[in-house]
Each structure stands twice: as C-alpha cells, then as structure tokens.
Coordinates of C-alpha atoms (C1' of nucleotides) in Angstrom, one line a residue:
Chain A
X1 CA -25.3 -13.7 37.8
X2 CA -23.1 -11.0 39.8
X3 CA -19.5 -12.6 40.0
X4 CA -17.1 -11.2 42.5
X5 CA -13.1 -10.4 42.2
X6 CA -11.9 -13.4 43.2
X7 CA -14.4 -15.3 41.1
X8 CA -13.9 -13.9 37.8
X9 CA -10.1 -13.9 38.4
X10 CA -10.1 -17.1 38.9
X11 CA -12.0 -17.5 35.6
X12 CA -10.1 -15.7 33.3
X13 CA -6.4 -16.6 34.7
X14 CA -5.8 -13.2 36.1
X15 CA -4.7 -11.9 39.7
X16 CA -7.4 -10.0 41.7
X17 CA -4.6 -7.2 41.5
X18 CA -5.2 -7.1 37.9
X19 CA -9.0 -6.4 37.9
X20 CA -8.3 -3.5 40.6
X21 CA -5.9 -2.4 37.9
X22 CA -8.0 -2.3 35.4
X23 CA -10.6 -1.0 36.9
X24 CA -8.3 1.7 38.8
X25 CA -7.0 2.9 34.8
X26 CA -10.8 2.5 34.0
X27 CA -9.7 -0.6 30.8
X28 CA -12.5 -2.6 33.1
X29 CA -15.0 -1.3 35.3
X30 CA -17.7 -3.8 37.3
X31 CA -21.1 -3.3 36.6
X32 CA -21.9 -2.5 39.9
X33 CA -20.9 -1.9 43.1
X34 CA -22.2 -2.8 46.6
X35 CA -23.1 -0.8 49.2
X36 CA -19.9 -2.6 51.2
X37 CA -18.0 -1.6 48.1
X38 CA -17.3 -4.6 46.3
X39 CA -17.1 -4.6 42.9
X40 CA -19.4 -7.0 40.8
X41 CA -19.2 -8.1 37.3
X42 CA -21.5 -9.5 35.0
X43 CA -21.7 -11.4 31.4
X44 CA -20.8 -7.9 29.7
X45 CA -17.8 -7.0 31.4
X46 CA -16.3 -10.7 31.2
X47 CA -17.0 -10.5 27.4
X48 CA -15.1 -7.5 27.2
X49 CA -12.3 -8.9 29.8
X50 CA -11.9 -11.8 27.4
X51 CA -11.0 -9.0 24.2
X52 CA -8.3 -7.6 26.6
X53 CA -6.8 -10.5 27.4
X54 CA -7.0 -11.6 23.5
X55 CA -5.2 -8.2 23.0
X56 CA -2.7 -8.0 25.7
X57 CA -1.7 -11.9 24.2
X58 CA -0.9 -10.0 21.3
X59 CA 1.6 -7.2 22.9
X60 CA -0.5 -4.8 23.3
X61 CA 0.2 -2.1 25.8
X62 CA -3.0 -1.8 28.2
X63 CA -3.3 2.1 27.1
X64 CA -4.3 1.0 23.2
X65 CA -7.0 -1.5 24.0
X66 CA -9.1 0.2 25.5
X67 CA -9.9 2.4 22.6
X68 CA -9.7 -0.3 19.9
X69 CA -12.6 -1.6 22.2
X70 CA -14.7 1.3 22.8
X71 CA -14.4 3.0 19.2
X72 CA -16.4 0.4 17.0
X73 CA -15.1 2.3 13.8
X74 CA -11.1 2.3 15.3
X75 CA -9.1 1.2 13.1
X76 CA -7.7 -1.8 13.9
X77 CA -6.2 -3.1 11.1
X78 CA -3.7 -0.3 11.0
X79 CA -3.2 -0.9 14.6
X80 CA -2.7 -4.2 13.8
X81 CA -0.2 -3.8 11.5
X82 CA 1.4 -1.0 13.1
X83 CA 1.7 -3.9 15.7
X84 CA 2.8 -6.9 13.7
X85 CA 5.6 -4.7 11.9
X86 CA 6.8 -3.8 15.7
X87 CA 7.6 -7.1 16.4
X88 CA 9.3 -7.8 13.1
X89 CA 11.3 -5.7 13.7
X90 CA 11.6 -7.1 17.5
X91 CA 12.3 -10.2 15.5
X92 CA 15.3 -9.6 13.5
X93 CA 17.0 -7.2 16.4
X94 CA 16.9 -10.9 18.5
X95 CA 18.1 -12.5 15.9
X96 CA 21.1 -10.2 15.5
X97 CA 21.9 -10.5 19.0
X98 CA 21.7 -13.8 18.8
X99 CA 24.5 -13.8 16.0
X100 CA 26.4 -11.5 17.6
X101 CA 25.9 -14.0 21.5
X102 CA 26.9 -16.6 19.1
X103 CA 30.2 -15.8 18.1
X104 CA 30.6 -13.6 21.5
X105 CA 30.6 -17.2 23.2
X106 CA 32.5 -19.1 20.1
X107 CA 35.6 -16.6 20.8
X108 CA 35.2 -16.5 24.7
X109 CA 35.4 -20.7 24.3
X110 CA 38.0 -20.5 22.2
X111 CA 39.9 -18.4 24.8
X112 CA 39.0 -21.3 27.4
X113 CA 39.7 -24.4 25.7
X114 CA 42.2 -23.6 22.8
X115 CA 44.3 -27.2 23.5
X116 CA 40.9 -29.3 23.2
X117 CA 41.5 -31.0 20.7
X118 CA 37.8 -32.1 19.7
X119 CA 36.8 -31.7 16.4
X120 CA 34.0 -29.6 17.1
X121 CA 37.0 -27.3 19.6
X122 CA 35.6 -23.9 19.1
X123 CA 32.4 -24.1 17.9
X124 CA 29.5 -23.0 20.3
X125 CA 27.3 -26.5 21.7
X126 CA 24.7 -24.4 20.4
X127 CA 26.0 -24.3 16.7
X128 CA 26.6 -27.7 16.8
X129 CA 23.3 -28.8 17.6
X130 CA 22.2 -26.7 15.1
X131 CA 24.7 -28.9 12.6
X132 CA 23.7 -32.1 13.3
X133 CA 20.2 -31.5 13.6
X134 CA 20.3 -30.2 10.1
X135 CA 22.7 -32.7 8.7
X136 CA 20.1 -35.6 10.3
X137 CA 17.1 -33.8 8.2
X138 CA 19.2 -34.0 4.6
X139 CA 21.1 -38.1 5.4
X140 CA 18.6 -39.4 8.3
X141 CA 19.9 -39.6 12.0
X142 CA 21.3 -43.4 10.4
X143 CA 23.9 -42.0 8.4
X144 CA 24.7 -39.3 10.5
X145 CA 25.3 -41.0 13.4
X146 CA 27.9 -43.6 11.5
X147 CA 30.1 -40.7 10.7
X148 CA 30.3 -39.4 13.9
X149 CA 30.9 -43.1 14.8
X150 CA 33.8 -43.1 11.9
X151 CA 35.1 -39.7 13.1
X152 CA 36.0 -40.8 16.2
X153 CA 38.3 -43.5 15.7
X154 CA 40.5 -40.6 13.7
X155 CA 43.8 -40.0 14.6
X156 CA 44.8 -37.0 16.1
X157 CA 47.3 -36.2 13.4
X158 CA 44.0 -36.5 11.2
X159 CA 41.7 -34.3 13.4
X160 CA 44.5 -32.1 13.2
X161 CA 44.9 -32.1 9.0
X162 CA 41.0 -31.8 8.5
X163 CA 40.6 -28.9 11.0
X164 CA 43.9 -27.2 9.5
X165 CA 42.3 -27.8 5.8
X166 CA 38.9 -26.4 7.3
X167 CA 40.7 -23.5 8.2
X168 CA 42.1 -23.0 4.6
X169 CA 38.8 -23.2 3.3
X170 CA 36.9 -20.9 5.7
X171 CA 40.0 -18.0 5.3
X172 CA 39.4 -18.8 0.8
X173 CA 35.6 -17.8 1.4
X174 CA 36.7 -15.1 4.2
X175 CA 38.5 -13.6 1.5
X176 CA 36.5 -14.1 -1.2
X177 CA 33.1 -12.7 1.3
X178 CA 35.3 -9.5 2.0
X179 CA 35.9 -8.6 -1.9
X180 CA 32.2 -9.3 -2.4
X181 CA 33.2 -10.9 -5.3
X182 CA 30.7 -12.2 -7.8
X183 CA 29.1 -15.4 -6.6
X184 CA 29.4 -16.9 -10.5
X185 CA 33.6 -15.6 -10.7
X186 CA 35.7 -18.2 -11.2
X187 CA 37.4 -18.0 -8.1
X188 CA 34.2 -18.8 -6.2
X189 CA 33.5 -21.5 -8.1
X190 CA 37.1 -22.6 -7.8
X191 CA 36.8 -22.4 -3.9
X192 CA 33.1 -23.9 -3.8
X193 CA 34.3 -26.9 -6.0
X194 CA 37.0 -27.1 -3.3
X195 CA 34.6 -27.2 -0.4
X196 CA 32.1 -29.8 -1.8
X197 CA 35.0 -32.2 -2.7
X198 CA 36.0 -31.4 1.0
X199 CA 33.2 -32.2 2.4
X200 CA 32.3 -35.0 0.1
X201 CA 35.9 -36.5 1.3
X202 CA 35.3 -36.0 4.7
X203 CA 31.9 -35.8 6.1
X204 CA 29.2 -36.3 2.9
X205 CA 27.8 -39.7 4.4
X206 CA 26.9 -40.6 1.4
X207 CA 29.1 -39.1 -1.6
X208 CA 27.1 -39.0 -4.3
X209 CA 24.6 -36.8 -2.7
X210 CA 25.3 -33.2 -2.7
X211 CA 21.3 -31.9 -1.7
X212 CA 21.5 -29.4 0.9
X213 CA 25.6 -29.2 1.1
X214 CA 25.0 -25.1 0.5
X215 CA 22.4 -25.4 3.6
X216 CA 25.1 -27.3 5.5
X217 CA 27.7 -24.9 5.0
X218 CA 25.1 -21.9 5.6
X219 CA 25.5 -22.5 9.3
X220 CA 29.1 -21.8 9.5
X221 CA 29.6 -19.7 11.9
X222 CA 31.5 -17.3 9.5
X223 CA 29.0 -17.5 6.9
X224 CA 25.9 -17.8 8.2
X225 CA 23.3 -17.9 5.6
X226 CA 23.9 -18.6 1.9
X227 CA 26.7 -17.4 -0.1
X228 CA 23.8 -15.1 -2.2
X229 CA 22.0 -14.8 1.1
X230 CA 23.9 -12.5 3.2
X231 CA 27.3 -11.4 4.0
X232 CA 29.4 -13.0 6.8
X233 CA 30.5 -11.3 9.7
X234 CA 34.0 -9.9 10.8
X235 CA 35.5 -12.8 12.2
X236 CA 37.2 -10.4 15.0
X237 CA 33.7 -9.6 16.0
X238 CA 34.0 -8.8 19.7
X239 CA 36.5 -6.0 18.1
X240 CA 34.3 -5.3 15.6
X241 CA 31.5 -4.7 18.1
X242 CA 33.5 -2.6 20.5
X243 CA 34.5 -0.4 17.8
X244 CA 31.5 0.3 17.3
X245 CA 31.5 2.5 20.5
X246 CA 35.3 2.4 20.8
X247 CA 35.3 4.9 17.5
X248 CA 32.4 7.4 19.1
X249 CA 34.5 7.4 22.5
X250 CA 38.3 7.4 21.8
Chain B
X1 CA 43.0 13.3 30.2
X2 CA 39.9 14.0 31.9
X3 CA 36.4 14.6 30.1
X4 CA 33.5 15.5 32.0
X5 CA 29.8 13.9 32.0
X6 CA 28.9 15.7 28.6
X7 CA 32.0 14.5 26.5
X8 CA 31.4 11.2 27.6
X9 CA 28.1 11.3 26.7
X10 CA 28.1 12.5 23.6
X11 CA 31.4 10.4 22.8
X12 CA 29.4 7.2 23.9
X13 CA 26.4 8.0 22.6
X14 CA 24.5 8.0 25.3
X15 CA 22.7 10.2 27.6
X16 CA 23.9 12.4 30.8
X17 CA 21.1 11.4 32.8
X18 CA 22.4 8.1 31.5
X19 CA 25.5 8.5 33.3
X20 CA 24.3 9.6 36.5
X21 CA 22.0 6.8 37.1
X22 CA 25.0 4.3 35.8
X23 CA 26.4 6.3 38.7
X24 CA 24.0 6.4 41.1
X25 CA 23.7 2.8 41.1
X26 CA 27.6 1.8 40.9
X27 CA 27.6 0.5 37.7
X28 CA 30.3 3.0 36.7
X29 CA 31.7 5.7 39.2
X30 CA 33.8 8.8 37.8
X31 CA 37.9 8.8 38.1
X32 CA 37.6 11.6 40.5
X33 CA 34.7 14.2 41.4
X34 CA 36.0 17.7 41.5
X35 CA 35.3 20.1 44.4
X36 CA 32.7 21.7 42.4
X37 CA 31.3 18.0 43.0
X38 CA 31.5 17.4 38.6
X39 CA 32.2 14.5 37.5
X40 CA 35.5 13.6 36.4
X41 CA 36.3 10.5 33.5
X42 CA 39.7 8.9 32.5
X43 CA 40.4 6.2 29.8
X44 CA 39.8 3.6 32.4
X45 CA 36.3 4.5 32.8
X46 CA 35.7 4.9 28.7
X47 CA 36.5 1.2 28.2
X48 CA 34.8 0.2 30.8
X49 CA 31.9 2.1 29.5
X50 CA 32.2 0.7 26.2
X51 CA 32.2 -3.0 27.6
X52 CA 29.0 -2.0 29.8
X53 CA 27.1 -0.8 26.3
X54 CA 28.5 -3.7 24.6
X55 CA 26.6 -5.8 27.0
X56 CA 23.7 -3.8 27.1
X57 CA 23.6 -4.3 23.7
X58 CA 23.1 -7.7 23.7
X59 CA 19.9 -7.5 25.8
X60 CA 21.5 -7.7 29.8
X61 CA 19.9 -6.2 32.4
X62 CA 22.3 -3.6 33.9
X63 CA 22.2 -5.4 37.1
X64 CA 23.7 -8.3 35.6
X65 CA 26.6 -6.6 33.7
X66 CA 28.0 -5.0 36.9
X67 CA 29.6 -8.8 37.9
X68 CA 30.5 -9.7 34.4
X69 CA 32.9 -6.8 34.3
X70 CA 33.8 -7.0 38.0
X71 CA 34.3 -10.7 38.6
X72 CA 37.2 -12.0 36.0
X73 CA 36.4 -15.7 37.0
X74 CA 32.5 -15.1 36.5
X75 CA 31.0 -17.3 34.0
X76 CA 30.1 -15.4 31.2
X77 CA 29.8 -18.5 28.7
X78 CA 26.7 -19.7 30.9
X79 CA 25.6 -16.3 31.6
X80 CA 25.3 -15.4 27.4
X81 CA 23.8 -19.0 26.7
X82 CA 21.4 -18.3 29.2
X83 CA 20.5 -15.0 27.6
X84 CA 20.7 -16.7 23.9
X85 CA 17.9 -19.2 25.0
X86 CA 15.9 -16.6 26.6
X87 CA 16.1 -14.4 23.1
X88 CA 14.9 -17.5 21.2
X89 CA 12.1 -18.3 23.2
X90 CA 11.3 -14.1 22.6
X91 CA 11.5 -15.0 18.9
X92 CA 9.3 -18.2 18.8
X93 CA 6.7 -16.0 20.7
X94 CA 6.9 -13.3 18.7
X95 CA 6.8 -15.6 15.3
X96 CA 3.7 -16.9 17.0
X97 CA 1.8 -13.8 18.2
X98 CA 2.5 -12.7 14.1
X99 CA 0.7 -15.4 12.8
X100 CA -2.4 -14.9 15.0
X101 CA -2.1 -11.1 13.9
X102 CA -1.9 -12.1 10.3
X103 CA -4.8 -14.2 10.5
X104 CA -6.7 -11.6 12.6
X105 CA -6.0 -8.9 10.1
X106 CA -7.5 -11.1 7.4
X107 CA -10.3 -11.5 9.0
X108 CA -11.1 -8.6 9.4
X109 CA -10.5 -7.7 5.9
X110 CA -12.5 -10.6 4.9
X111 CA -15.0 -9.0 6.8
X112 CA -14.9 -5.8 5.1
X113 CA -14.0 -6.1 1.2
X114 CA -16.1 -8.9 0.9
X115 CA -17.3 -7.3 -2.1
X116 CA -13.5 -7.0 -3.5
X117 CA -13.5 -9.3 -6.6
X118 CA -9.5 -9.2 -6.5
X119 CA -8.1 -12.7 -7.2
X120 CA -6.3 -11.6 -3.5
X121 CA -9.1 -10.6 -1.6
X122 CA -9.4 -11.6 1.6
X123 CA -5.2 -12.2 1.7
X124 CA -3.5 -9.2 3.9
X125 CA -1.0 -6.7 1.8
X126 CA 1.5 -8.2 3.8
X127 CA 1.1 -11.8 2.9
X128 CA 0.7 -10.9 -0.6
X129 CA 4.4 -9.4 -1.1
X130 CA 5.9 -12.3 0.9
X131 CA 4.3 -14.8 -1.9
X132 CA 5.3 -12.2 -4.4
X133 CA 8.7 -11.9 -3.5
X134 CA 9.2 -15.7 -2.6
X135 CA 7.5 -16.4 -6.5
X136 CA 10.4 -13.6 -7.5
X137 CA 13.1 -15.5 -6.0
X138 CA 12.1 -18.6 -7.9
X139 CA 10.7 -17.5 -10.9
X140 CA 12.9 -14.1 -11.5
X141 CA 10.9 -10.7 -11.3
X142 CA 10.0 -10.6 -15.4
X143 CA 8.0 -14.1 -15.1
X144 CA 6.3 -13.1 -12.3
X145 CA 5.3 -9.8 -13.7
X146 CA 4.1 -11.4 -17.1
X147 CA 2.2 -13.5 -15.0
X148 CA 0.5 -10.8 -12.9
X149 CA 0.0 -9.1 -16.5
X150 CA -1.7 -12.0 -17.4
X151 CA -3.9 -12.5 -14.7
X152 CA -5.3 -9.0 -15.2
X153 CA -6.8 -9.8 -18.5
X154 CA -8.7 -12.2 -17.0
X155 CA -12.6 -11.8 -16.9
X156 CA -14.8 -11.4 -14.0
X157 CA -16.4 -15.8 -14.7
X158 CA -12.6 -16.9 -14.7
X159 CA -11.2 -15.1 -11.9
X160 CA -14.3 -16.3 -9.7
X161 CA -13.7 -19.7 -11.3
X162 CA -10.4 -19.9 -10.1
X163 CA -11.1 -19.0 -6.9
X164 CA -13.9 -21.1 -6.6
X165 CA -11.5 -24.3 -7.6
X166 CA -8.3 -22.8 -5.1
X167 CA -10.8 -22.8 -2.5
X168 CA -12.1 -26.3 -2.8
X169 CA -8.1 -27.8 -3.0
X170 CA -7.9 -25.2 0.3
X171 CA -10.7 -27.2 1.7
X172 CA -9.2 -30.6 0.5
X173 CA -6.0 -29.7 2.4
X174 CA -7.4 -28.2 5.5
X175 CA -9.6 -31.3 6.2
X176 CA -6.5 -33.5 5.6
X177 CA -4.6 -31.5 7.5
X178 CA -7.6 -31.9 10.3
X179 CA -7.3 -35.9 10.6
X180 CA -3.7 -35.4 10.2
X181 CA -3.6 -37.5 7.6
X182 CA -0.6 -39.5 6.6
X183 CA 1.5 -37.2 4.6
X184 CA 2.4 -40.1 2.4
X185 CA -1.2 -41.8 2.1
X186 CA -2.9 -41.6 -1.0
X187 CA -5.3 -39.0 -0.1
X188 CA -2.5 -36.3 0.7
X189 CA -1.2 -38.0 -2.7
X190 CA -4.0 -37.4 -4.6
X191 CA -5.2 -33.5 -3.1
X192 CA -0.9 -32.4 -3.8
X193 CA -1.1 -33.9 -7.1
X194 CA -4.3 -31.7 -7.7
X195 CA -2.8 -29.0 -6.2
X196 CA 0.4 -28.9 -8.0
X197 CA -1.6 -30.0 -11.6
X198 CA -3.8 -26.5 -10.4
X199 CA -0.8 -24.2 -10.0
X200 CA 1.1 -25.3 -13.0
X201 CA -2.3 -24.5 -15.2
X202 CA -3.3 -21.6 -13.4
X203 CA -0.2 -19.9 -12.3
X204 CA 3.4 -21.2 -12.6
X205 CA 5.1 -18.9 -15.2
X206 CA 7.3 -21.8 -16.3
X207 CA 4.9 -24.6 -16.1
X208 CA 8.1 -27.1 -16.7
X209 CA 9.6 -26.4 -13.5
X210 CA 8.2 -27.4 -9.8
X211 CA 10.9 -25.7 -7.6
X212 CA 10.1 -24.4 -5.0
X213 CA 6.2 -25.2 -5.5
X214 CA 6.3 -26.8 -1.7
X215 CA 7.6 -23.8 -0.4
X216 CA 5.2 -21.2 -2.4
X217 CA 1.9 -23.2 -1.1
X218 CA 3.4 -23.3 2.2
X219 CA 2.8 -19.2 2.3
X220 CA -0.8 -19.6 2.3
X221 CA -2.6 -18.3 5.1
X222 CA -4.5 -21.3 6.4
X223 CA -1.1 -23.7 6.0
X224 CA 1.6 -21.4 6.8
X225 CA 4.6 -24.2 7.2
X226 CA 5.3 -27.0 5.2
X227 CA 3.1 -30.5 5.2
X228 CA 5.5 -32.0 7.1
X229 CA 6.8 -29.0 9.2
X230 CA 3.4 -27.4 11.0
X231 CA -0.3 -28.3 11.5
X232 CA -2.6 -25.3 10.5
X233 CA -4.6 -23.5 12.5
X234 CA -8.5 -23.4 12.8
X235 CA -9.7 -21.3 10.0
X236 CA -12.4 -19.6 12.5
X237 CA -9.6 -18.5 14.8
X238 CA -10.6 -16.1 16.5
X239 CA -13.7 -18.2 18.1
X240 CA -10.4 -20.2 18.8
X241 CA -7.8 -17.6 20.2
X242 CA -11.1 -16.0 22.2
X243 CA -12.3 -19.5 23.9
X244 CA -8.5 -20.2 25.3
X245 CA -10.3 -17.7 27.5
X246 CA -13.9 -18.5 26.9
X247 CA -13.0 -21.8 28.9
X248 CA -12.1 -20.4 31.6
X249 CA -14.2 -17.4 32.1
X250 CA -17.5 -18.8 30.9
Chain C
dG1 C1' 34.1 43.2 37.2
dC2 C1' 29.8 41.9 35.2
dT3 C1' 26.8 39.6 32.3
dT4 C1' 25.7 35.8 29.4
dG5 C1' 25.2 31.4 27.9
dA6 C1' 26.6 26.8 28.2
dC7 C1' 27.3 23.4 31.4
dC8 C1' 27.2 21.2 36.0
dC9 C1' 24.8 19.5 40.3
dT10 C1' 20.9 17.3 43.1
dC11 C1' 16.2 16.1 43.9
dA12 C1' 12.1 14.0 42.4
dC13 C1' 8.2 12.6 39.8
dG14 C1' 6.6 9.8 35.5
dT15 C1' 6.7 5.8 32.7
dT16 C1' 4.4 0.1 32.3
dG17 C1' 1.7 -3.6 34.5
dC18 C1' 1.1 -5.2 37.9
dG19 C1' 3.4 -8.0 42.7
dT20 C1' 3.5 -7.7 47.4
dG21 C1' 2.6 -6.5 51.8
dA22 C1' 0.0 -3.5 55.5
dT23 C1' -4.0 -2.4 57.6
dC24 C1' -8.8 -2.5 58.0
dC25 C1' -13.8 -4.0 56.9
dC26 C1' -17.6 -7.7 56.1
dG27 C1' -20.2 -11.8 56.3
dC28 C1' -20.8 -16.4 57.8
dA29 C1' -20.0 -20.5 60.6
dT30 C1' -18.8 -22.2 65.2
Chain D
dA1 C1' -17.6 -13.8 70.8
dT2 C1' -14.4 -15.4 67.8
dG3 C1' -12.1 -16.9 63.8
dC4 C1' -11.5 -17.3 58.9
dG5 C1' -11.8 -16.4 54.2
dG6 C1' -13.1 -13.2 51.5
dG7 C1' -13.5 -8.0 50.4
dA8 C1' -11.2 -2.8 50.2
dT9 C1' -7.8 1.0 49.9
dC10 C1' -3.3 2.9 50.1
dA11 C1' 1.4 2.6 48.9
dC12 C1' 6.0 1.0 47.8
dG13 C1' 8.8 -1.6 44.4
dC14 C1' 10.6 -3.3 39.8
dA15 C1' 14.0 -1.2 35.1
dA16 C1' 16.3 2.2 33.0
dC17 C1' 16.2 6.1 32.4
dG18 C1' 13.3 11.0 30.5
dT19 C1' 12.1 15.3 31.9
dG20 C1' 11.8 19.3 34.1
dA21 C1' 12.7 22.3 38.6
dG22 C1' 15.8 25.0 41.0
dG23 C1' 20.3 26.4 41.7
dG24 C1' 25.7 26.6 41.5
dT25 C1' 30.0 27.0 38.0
dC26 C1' 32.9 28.0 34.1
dA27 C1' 34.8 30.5 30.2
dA28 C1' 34.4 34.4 27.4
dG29 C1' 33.1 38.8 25.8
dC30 C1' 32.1 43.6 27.0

DNA sequence: GCTTGACCCTCACGTTGCGTGATCCCGCAT
DNA sequence: ATGCGGGATCACGCAACGTGAGGGTCAAGC
C-alpha cells in the first residue's frame, strides 16, 4: 500500500516537484523512506494531501495550512474569514480596475476612430456586449434584434441627431451627478423624464414597457450603476487618474 | 530642475529601492548620473514615471509596460482588453472560491453551535448582514427592525417550529433544484407559492408587498442565485469539494 | 577644519510556489 | 552489458521589490 512520487502525483494532479516541495518545507512528509531513499506515502499522508490541495484551492498560502492542519483546536473559522474578507476585498480592487480599463480603452478608441460614424463609435465592444446582453434579458433577443435591424437602415443625418441628443442627455445627468443633487429634485426628475421618453422614442422595443430602463441606463459608461447606487466617474478619467500621481509629483 | 532618487520617491509615492530596480532593469533610467554616480531626474522622467504607475495600477506586469510607453504604434487597446478579461476571470474565481468559504464556514459552525437555538444558527455572521441589509434596502431599516423586535418575543416551540417548516420548503427546493426541475412546472409552482405564502406569514414586514422576495430567498446559503440564474451546490459540500480530489487520489 | 546626521551608492539575500534542467543513482528487462 | 524509466539531490529562475550591510557624499553647525 506504499505509493511512490510519481504515483501519488499522478493521483492527486500535482507535479513530483510539488511533493519534494512539500516535503522539503515539511507541509507533507512520506511515511517512510527506503534505504535507496525514496520517499513512500501511504493512506494517511494522501488524506492529509487531499486537505492541502482543498486549502491551497481556496488561496491559501502553503505557510497557513500546515498549522490549520496540525492544530485540531486552530481556529479556522477566523482564518476563514480572515481569508474570505481578503479576497473581497481582491474583488472590488478588480472591479475598479476594470472600470477604470474600461473607460482607459473607451477614450484610447475614441482617439482612434473619432470619424466612425457607427452608432455604438466610442463605446468599448466590451460595453456593448454588456448592453445588448442586458437589453435581450428585459425585451427577448426577438425584439432586440428588430431594432438593431430598424437602426440600421437610419440615415446618417439621424445617427448623427440621436447621438448628438444622447450627448445632451449624458452632459444633463453629468451635471446633475457632479452637484450630487437629490435624486427626488425636480431637475432630476425633469432630466429622467427626458431620458425615458428618449429612449422610449428611440430604442424601447416595445414602448409601453419601461421594466428595467434604470438597469439599462445603469451601464452607461458615465454612470455606471444606478442613479441612488453610486456616483459616476470623471469623464476625463485618464486625467483624472494621472493626477492622482501627477499632484504627489509635480 | 533636477531632483534626486529621494524627492522622486517621496513625490511619487513610491519607494527608493523602487527606483533603483525600475532602474536596474531599464524601465526608467535617470536624466543624468552625477560623478558622485547619484541619480539625477528631470520632468521628462516624472511623467514618464507617472504613466509607468498609472499602468502598474491597472494590474501590468512591469515588463509589459516598458513597450506600451516605448513603442507609440503598440497596441495598447488589445493589450488592456487582454488584461480586462484576465481580471474578470480573477473575479469569477474569486466569487467562486467565496462561496465554497461561506459554505465551509457554516459548516463548521453548524458543527459547533449546534446547540444555538438562534432562529440564525447554523447561517455565518457574514451571510446574515447581507440578508439584513438586502431586507433593509427593500423594506427600509425601521420595518426590518420591528421585525427583528418581533421575532425576539418569540418562544422557544415557535422559533423551532419555524425552523422546522423553513427547513422542509429548503428541502422542497433543494430536491427540485436536484432534478432541475422545470422552473415553470407546477411543482416549482406549487414549493414558490409555499415559500412565498411562508415568508409573507412568518417574516415580510409589509406582508402586501412581494418586491424583491426573489432576490431575498436567493441569499440563502444552499441557493445562493436566483431559480433561474444558478444551480445550488451539494449541501454536504465538503465530501464534494474533498472528492474533486478523492477521485483522483483514492 | 571637523564632526554629525541625513542621504547616496552598490551588492546581495529573502520572499512564494514551484518549473526546469543538470547530474547521478537504482531496478528491471533485454 | 546495456538501455530505459523511474528515483534523488542540488541549484538557478520567475516578479517586484524589502531589508539590511558596508561604505562614500553633502550640507550645516561648531
């Protein structure tokens, strides 16, 4: 019942490097070793090689699991949750990169392709998916489809109005973001009403329904989120970013 | 015009050593090295600097920033998608190794407090605030207080009672969820209905409204998602987590 | 002119979890 | 005897620096 290197690596899904590793920082040591100085590992040991892998799945550095092994009364659950609020916070640092990679590649394609004269011209591929994937869960992929269908047959001149009156709309809630006014003022009800009869005119597949429009707009790149949800973003962001160092180092 | 390695440093906010090994491996050299062989800075090598920490920022590997900055025709749009898609797939890991943490650390609770007659036992701290603070957001803090209130006058027979019945609609669900039942069949019909009938007389403060009821039950450890969105785990899930490595090793 | 303290330099090892050779030993089949 | 498919032990390499060790330099006060 003695299992050599190669055999338990190949068990377990590990490299023969790894069990010299572990044994070498003394996480896994074989039950024995012949007189040729192999090493040789039994039930015990693959029991025990199965909780470190279970741990290392987690994120666990190699250094921590050995004693949450050996120490029957360890605590784990604080280690646990030591752990778990590690990578939350792991979590929402990616997703702020991700926001900031966002509109890092929005500006650099805006740069690029400023004469495109799609109506999607400046927003990231990414973002886009993201739109249409979202807009097929609240109509179907049906109705969604159609309007992209009935978009393209527009006229530039009318790419050109809807864009500009986009724009209008996105600099109202710019503002209105920036002053942090109160979501139930009048003047962000004035420019909400605005954008729903907007996008009821122009994109709402099917007019009467209005379910999920605030989701829908959530993913504007300005405005990610809800309007209570969080607070948008410089749109000069690559600035805003740079400054960031620019006012520590100038 | 010229700052040496410490003014940098502490301008930047980064370290010396920092700068040296930026040096060392070309990343950024000095303006000019003085015959005492210091190190020498102008504004040229500030900005740079700042662009160089801009990118580190984002998560790039140093190596990889050196021919952003050097090369004007390099590709930086595929270069940041790249990086955006491997941050994402960081984040879906990292959502997943929290939900086999959460589940671990309940087990181990369960394991524990089994004596705790708390309507929550056996449900991690952690849990337990996100379902407070999602029934916050839909209810408003004072219901959900007055309901807490509430449940504390409860006696020792009711409390069990109602745990005994939210285990058996938890028992309903997970076996439905097991066959993968038809979300619209009349089964799925029949356990929501009791489900929602369940909450509305044993918790909802406002037993007139249903917001947000699919989203509240959705928190629950065993179903974490909604019907539609996830399938649930295997309640003994550590057996399960272990014997993705049992398989192999045994 | 000398000391002092703050600042600069160049090695060079430590960190984490192994990958990747290089070189040598062992047992079994031909 | 010979070859091959395992073993074994060094030991360097990776990323991005931290952290001394040991030794020159600068500006200022005495």
């Amino acid at each position: 019942m003695r299992r050599t290197v190669s055999e338990v690596a190949d068990a377990a899904g590990v490299s023969v490097r790894t069990l010299h590793h572990y044994d070498a920082i003394g996480l896994l040591k074989p039950a024995e070793i012949g007189e040729n100085g192999y090493r040789y590992y039994g039930r015990e040991e693959l029991l025990r090689l199965q909780q470190i892998l279970f741990y290392r799945e987690l994120g666990l550095a190699l250094a921590e699991i050995g004693p949450i092994l050996d120490d029957p009364g360890f605590d784990r659950l604080n280690a646990l949750r030591a752990h778990r609020a590690a990578l939350e916070g792991r979590i929402a640092r990616g997703r702020d990169l991700i926001r900031t990679i966002d509109r890092t590649i929005e500006s650099l394609e805006k740069d690029e392709e400023m004469e495109d004269c799609d109506l999607y011209a400046g927003i990231s591929p990414e973002t886009r998916a993201r739109w249409e994937s979202e807009a097929e869960r609240f109509w179907g992929a049906e109705a969604v489809r159609a309007a992209q269908e009935k978009a393209r047959s527009f006229s530039k001149e009318r790419v050109a109005g809807i864009k500009r009156e986009m724009e209008e709309i996105r600099a109202d809630f710019t503002r209105l973001f920036r002053e942090r006014a109160d979501p139930g003022s009048d003047a962000v009800q004035a420019v909400t009403a605005r954008h729903h009869a907007w996008v009821s005119n122009s994109w709402t597949p099917d007019a009467g329904s209005f379910r999920g429009l605030g989701r829908y707009y959530v993913e504007h790149p300005e405005f990610r989120g809800t309007y209570e949800d969080e607070l948008p973003g410089c749109p000069e962001f690559i600035a805003e970013a740079m400054s960031i160092y620019a006012d520590r180092s100038l």
